[in-house]
Short mmCIF file of C-alpha atoms and ligand atoms in Angstrom, two decimals:
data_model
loop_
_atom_site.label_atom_id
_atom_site.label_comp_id
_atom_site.label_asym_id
_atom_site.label_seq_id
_atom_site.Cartn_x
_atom_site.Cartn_y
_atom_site.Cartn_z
CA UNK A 1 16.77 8.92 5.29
CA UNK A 2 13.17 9.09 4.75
CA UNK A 3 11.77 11.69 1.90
CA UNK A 4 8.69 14.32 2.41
CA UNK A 5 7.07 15.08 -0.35
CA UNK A 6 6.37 18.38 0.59
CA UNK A 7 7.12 20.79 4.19
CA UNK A 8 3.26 20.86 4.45
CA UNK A 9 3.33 16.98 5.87
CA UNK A 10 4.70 17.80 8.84
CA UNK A 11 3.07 20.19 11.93
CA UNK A 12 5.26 23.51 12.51
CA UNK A 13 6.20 21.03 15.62
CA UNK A 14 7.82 18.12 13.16
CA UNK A 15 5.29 15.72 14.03
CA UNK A 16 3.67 13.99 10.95
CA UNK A 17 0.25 14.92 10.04
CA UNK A 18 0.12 13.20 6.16
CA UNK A 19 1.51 10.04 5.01
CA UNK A 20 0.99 10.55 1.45
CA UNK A 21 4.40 8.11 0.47
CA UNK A 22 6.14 5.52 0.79
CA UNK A 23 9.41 7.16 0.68
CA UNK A 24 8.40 9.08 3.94
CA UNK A 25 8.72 5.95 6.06
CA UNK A 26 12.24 4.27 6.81
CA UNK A 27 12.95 1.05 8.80
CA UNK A 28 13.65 2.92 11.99
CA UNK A 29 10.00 4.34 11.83
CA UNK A 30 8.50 1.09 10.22
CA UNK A 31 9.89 -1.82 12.67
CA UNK A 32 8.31 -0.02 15.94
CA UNK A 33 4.74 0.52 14.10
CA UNK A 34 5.18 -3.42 13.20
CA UNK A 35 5.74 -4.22 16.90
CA UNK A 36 2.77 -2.33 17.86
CA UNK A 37 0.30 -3.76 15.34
CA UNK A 38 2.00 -7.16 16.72
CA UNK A 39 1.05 -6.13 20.20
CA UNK A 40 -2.59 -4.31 18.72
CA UNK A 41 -3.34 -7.74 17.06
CA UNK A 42 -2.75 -9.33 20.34
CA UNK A 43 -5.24 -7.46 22.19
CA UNK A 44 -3.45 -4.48 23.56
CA UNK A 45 -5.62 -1.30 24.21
CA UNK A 46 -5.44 1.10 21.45
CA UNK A 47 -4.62 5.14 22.50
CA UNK A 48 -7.71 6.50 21.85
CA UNK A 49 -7.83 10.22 19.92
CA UNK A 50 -9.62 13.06 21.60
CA UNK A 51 -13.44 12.88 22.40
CA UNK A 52 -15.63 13.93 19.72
CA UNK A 53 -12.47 13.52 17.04
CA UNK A 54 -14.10 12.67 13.57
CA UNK A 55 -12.85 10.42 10.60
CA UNK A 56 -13.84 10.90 6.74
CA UNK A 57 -13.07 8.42 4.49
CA UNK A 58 -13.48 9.53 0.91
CA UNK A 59 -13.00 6.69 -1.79
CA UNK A 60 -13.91 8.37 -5.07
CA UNK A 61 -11.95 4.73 -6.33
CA UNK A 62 -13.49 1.11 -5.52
CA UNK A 63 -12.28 -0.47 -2.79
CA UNK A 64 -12.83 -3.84 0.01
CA UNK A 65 -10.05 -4.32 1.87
CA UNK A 66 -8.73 -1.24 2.69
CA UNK A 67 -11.83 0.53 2.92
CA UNK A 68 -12.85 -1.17 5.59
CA UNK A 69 -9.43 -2.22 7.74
CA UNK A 70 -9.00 1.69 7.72
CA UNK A 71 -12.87 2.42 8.90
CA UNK A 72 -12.50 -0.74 11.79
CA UNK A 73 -8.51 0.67 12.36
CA UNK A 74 -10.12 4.61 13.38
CA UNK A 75 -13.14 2.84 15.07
CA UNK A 76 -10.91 1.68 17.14
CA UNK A 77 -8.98 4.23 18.13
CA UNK A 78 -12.51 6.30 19.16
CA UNK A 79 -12.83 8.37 15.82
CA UNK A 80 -16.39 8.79 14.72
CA UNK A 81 -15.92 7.45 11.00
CA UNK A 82 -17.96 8.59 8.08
CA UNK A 83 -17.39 7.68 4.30
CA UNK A 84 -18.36 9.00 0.83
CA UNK A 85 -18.16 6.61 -1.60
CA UNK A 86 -20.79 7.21 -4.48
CA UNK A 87 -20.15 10.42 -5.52
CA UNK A 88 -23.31 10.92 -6.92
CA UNK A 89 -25.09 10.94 -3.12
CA UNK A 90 -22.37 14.50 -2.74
CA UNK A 91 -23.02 17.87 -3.49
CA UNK A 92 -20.17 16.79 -6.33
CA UNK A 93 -23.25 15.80 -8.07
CA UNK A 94 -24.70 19.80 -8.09
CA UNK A 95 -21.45 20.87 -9.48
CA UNK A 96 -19.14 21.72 -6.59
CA UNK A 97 -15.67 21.98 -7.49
CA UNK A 98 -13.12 19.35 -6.11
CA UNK A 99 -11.62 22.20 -4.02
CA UNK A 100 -14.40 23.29 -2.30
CA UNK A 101 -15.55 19.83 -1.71
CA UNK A 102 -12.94 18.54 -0.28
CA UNK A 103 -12.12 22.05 1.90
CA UNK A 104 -15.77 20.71 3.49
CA UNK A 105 -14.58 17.36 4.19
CA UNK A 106 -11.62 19.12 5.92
CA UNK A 107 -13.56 21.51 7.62
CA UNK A 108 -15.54 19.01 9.52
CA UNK A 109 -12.96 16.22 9.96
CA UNK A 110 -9.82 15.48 12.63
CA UNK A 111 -8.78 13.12 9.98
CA UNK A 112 -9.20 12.28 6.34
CA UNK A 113 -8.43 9.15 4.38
CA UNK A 114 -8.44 9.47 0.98
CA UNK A 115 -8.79 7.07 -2.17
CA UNK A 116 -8.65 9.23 -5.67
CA UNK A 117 -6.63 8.93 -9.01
CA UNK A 118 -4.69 12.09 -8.80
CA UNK A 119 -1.29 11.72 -7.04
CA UNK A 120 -1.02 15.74 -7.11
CA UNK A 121 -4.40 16.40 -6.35
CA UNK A 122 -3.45 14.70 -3.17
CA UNK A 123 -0.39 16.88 -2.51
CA UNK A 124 -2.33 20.11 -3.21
CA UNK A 125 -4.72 19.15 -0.71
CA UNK A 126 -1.76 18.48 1.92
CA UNK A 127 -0.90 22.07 0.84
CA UNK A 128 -4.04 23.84 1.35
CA UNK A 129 -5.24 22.04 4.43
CA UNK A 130 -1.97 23.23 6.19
CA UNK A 131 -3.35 26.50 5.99
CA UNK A 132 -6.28 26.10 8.08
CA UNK A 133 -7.09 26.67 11.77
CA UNK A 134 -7.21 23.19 12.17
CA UNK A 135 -4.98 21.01 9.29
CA UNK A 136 -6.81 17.78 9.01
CA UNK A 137 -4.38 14.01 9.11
CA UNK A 138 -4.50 12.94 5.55
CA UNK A 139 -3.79 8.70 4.39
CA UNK A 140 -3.37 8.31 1.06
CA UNK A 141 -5.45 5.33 0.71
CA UNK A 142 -4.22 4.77 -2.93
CA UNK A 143 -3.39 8.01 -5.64
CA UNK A 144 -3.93 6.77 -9.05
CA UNK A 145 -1.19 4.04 -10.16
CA UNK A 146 1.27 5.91 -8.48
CA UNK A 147 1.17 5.43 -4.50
CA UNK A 148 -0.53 2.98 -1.93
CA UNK A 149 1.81 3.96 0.60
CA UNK A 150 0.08 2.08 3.35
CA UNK A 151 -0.69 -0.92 1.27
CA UNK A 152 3.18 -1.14 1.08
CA UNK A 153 3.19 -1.03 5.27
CA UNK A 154 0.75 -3.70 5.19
CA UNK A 155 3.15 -6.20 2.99
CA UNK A 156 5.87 -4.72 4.37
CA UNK A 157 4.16 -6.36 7.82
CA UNK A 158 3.69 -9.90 6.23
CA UNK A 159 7.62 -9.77 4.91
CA UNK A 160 8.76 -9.08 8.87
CA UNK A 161 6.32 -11.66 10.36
CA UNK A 162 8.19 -14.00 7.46
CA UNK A 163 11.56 -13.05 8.63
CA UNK A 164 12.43 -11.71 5.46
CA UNK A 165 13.62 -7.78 6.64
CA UNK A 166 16.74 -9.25 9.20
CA UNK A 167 19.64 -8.79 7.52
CA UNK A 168 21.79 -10.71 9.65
CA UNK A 169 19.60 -13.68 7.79
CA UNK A 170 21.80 -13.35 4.73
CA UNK A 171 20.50 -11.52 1.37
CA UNK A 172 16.68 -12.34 0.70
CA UNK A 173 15.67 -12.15 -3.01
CA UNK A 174 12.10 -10.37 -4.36
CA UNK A 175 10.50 -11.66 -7.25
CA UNK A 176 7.89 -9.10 -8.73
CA UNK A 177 5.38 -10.82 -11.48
CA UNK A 178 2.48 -8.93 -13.39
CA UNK A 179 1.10 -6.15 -14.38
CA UNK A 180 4.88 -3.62 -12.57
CA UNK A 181 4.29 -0.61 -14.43
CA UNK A 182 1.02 0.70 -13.40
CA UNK A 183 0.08 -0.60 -10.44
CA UNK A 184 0.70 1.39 -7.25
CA UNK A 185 1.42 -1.31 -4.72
CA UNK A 186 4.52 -2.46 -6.66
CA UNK A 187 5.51 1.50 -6.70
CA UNK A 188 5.50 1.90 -3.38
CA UNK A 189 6.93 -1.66 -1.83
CA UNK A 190 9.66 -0.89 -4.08
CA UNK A 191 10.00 2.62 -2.42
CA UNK A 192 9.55 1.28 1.13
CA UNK A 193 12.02 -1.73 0.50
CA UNK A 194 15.02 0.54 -0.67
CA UNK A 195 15.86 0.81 2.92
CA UNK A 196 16.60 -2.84 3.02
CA UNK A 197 19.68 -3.27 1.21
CA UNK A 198 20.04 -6.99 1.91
CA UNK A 199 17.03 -7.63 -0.77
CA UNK A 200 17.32 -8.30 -4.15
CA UNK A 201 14.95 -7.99 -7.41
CA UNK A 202 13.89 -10.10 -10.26
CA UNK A 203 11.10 -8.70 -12.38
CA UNK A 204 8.73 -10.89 -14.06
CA UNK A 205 6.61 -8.45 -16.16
CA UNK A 206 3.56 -8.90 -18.91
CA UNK A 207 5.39 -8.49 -21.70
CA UNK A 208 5.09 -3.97 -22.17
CA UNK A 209 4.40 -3.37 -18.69
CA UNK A 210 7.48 -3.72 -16.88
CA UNK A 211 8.97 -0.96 -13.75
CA UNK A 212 8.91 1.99 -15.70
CA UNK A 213 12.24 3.87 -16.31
CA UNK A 214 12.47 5.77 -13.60
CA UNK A 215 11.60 3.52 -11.27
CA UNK A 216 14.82 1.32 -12.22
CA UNK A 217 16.52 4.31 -12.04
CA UNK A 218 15.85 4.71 -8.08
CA UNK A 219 16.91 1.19 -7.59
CA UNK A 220 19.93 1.85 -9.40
CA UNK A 221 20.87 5.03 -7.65
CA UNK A 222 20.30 3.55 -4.26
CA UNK A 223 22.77 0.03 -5.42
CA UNK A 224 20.24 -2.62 -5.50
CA UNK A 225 20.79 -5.43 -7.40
CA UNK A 226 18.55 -5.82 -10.22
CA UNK A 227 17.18 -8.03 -13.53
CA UNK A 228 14.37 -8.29 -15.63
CA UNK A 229 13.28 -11.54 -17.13
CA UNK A 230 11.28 -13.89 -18.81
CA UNK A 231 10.99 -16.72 -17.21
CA UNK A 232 8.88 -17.23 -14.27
CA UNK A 233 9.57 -21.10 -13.19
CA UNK A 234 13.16 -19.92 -13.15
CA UNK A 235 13.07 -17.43 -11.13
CA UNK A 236 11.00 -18.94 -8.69
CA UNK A 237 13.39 -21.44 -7.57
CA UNK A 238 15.31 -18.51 -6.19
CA UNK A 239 12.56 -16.72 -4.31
CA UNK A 240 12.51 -15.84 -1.02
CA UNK A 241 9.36 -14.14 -1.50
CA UNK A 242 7.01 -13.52 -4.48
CA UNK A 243 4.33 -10.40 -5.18
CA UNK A 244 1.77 -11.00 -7.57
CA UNK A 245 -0.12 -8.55 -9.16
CA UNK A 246 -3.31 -8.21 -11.59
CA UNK A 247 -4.01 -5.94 -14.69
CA UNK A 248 -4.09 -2.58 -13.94
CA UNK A 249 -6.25 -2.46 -16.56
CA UNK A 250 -8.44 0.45 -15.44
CA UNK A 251 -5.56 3.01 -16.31
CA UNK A 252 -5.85 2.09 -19.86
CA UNK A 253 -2.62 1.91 -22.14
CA UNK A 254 -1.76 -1.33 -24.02
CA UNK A 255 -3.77 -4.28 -25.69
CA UNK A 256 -5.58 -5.68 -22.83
CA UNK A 257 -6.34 -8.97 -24.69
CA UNK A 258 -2.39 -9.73 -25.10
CA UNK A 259 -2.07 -8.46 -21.92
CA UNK A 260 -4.70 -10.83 -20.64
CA UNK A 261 -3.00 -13.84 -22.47
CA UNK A 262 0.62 -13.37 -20.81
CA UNK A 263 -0.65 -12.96 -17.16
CA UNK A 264 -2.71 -16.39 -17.98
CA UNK A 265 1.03 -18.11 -18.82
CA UNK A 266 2.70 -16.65 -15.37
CA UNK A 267 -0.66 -17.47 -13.16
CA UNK A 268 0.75 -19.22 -9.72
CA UNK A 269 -0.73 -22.82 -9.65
CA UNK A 270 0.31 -25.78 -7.47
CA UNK A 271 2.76 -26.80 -9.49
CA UNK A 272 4.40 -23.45 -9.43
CA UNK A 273 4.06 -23.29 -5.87
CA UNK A 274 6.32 -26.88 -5.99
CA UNK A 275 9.01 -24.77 -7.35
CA UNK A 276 9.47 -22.12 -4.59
CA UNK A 277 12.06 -22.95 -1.64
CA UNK A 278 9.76 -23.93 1.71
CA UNK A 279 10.84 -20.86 3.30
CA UNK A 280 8.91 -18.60 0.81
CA UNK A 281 6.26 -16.33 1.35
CA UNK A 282 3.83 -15.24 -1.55
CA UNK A 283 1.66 -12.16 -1.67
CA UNK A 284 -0.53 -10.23 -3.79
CA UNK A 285 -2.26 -7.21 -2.77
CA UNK A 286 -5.67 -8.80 -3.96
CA UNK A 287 -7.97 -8.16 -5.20
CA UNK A 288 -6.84 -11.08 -8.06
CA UNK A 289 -8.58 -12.58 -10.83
CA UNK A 290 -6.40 -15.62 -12.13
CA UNK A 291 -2.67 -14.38 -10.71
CA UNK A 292 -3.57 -17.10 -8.47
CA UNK A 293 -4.93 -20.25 -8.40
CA UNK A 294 -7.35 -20.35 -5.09
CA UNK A 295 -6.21 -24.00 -4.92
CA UNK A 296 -3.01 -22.61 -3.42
CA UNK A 297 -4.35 -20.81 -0.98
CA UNK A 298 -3.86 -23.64 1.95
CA UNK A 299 -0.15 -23.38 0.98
CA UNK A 300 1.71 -22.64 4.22
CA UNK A 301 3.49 -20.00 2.02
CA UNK A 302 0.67 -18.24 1.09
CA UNK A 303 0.60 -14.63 2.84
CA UNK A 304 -2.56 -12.94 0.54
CA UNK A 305 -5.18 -13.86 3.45
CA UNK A 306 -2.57 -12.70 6.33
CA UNK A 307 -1.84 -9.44 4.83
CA UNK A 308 -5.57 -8.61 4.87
CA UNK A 309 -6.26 -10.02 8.20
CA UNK A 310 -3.25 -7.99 10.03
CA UNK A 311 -3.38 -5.15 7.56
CA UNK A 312 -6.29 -3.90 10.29
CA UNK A 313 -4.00 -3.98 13.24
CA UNK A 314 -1.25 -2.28 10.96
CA UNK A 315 -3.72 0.98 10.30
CA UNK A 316 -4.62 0.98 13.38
CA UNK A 317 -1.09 1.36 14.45
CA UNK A 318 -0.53 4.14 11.79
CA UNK A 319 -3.37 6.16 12.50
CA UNK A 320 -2.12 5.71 16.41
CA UNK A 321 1.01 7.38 15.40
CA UNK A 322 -0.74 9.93 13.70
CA UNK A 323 -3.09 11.28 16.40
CA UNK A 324 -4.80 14.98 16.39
CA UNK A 325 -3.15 17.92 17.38
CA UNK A 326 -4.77 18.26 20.65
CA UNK A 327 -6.06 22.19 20.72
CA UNK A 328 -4.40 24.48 23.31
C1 NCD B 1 -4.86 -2.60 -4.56
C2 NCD B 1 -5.27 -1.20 -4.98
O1 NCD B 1 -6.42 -0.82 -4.89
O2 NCD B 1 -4.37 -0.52 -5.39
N1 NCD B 1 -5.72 -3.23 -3.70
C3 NCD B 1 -5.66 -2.95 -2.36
O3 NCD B 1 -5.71 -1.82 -1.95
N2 NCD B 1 -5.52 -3.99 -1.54
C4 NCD B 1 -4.45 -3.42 -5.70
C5 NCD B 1 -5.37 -3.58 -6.87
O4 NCD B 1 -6.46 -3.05 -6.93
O5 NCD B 1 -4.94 -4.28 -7.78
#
């Protein structure tokens, strides 16, 4: 069953207008968006939104790849897209408070997508926006190390065009290496995969930054089969797909020179990628520094490049499913 964060997602009709989390999608919702990016990505028209409908995307966080697949995904779709990036070019700069800054952004948009480090701050604005004549669509485009819920979608894409989410395929087995404790990607694929029960988990961590607690706990309450280990060339030999993931390292916490030194001994080089069945698929979110040795990239298992590529189509399907509330 999927999970709102909070009533305020939804219109007073049901229909969503914020996808904030993960948890708020569920394979029934997830496989028909897939199909459409399929059929988006294959040159099917996109619904447009309403004339005049107008897209904000504020990234108070750096970003590449998803800044831009979500600015092409609501070009698309007819929204006239605007960004804020450097906060020092806003009124931020004079001393505005967050609240009334981003009240403005809501004011003046049909849609906001939204890149920041506070998962609550995000919620809050969910909350207050419902209150207006007009409640804005919010994306969380990434909250802090806590949610990337449509950075999830986009993997969650690669896994289906890889045939990993049919269960009638037999039990498919996950193996998670890197930095798993702060990084929001892992957070949320783990949230979004629950619904697959046929999956399984090994966890490769750096050494101190392994799933936190409570995130073992979900998986655990929902029956998944779980371990944690130390050794990566074992565990790839069982993989049915692999996620990679860098240091987190702009969250702080930990020594970041040990940390440094055991991502070096789990980096993914070509004689690695010898190890891993041929059926496997490999991903990392990117952006990577040495998770991944570019030599592999050629590797018919490598999915980094095809994530990005189709993540576009996958937005664009998302933000088709989330269109205005057309005024009465
Ligand atoms: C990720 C992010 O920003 O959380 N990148 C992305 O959106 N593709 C991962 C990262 O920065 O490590």
């Amino acid at each position: 069953m999927s999970m709102d964060p909070c009533p305020e997602v939804r219109r007073p009709d049901g229909t969503l207008r914020a996808f904030v989390e993960a948890r708020q999608l569920v394979p029934a919702t997830i496989l028909p968006l897939l199909e459409r990016a399929e059929a988006l990505a294959a040159g099917a028209e996109p619904k447009g939104v309403p004339p005049a409908s107008a897209a904000t995307l504020l990234f108070q966080q750096p970003s590449t790849r998803t800044f831009l697949s979500f600015a092409h995904a609501a070009g698309a779709l007819g929204y006239h897209v605007a960004d804020l990036r450097d906060m020092s070019t806003t009124s931020f700069e004079k001393g505005e408070s967050q609240e009334d800054g981003w009240r403005t952004i809501a004011e003046l948009s049909e849609l906001i997508i939204l890149r920041q480090p506070s998962h609550d701050a995000l919620l809050d604005l969910v909350r207050s926006t419902s209150k207006l004549a007009r409640p804005p669509i919010v994306v969380n485009a990434g909250s802090g190390p806590l949610e990337h819920p449509t950075q999830s979608l986009i993997d969650v894409a690669t896994l289906h065009r890889r045939k990993m989410l049919d269960p009638s395929k037999g039990p498919r087995h996950m193996v998670f290496v890197g930095d798993l404790q702060r990084s929001r990607t892992v957070n949320s694929l783990l949230d979004i995969l629950l619904g697959w029960s046929h999956i399984t988990f090994t966890f490769v961590p750096v050494a101190g930054l392994g799933p936190s607690e409570c995130r073992l706990d979900a998986l655990r309450a929902m029956g998944c089969t779980f371990e944690v280990c130390a050794d990566l060339d074992d565990a790839l030999t069982k993989a049915d797909g692999v996620y990679l993931q860098r240091l987190q390292d702009e969250y702080g916490g930990g020594d970041a020179c040990r940390h440094e030194a055991a991502l070096d001994a789990l980096r993914l080089t070509p004689e690695r990628m010898d190890r891993l069945p041929e059926h496997a698929v490999v991903m990392h979110p990117l952006p990577r520094r040495k998770e991944i040795d570019p030599a592999t990239d050629q590797d018919p298992r490598a999915g980094w490049w095809e994530t990005v590529h189709h993540g576009r189509f996958v937005r664009t399907a998302l933000l088709e499913s989330l269109q205005p509330a057309r005024s009465s």
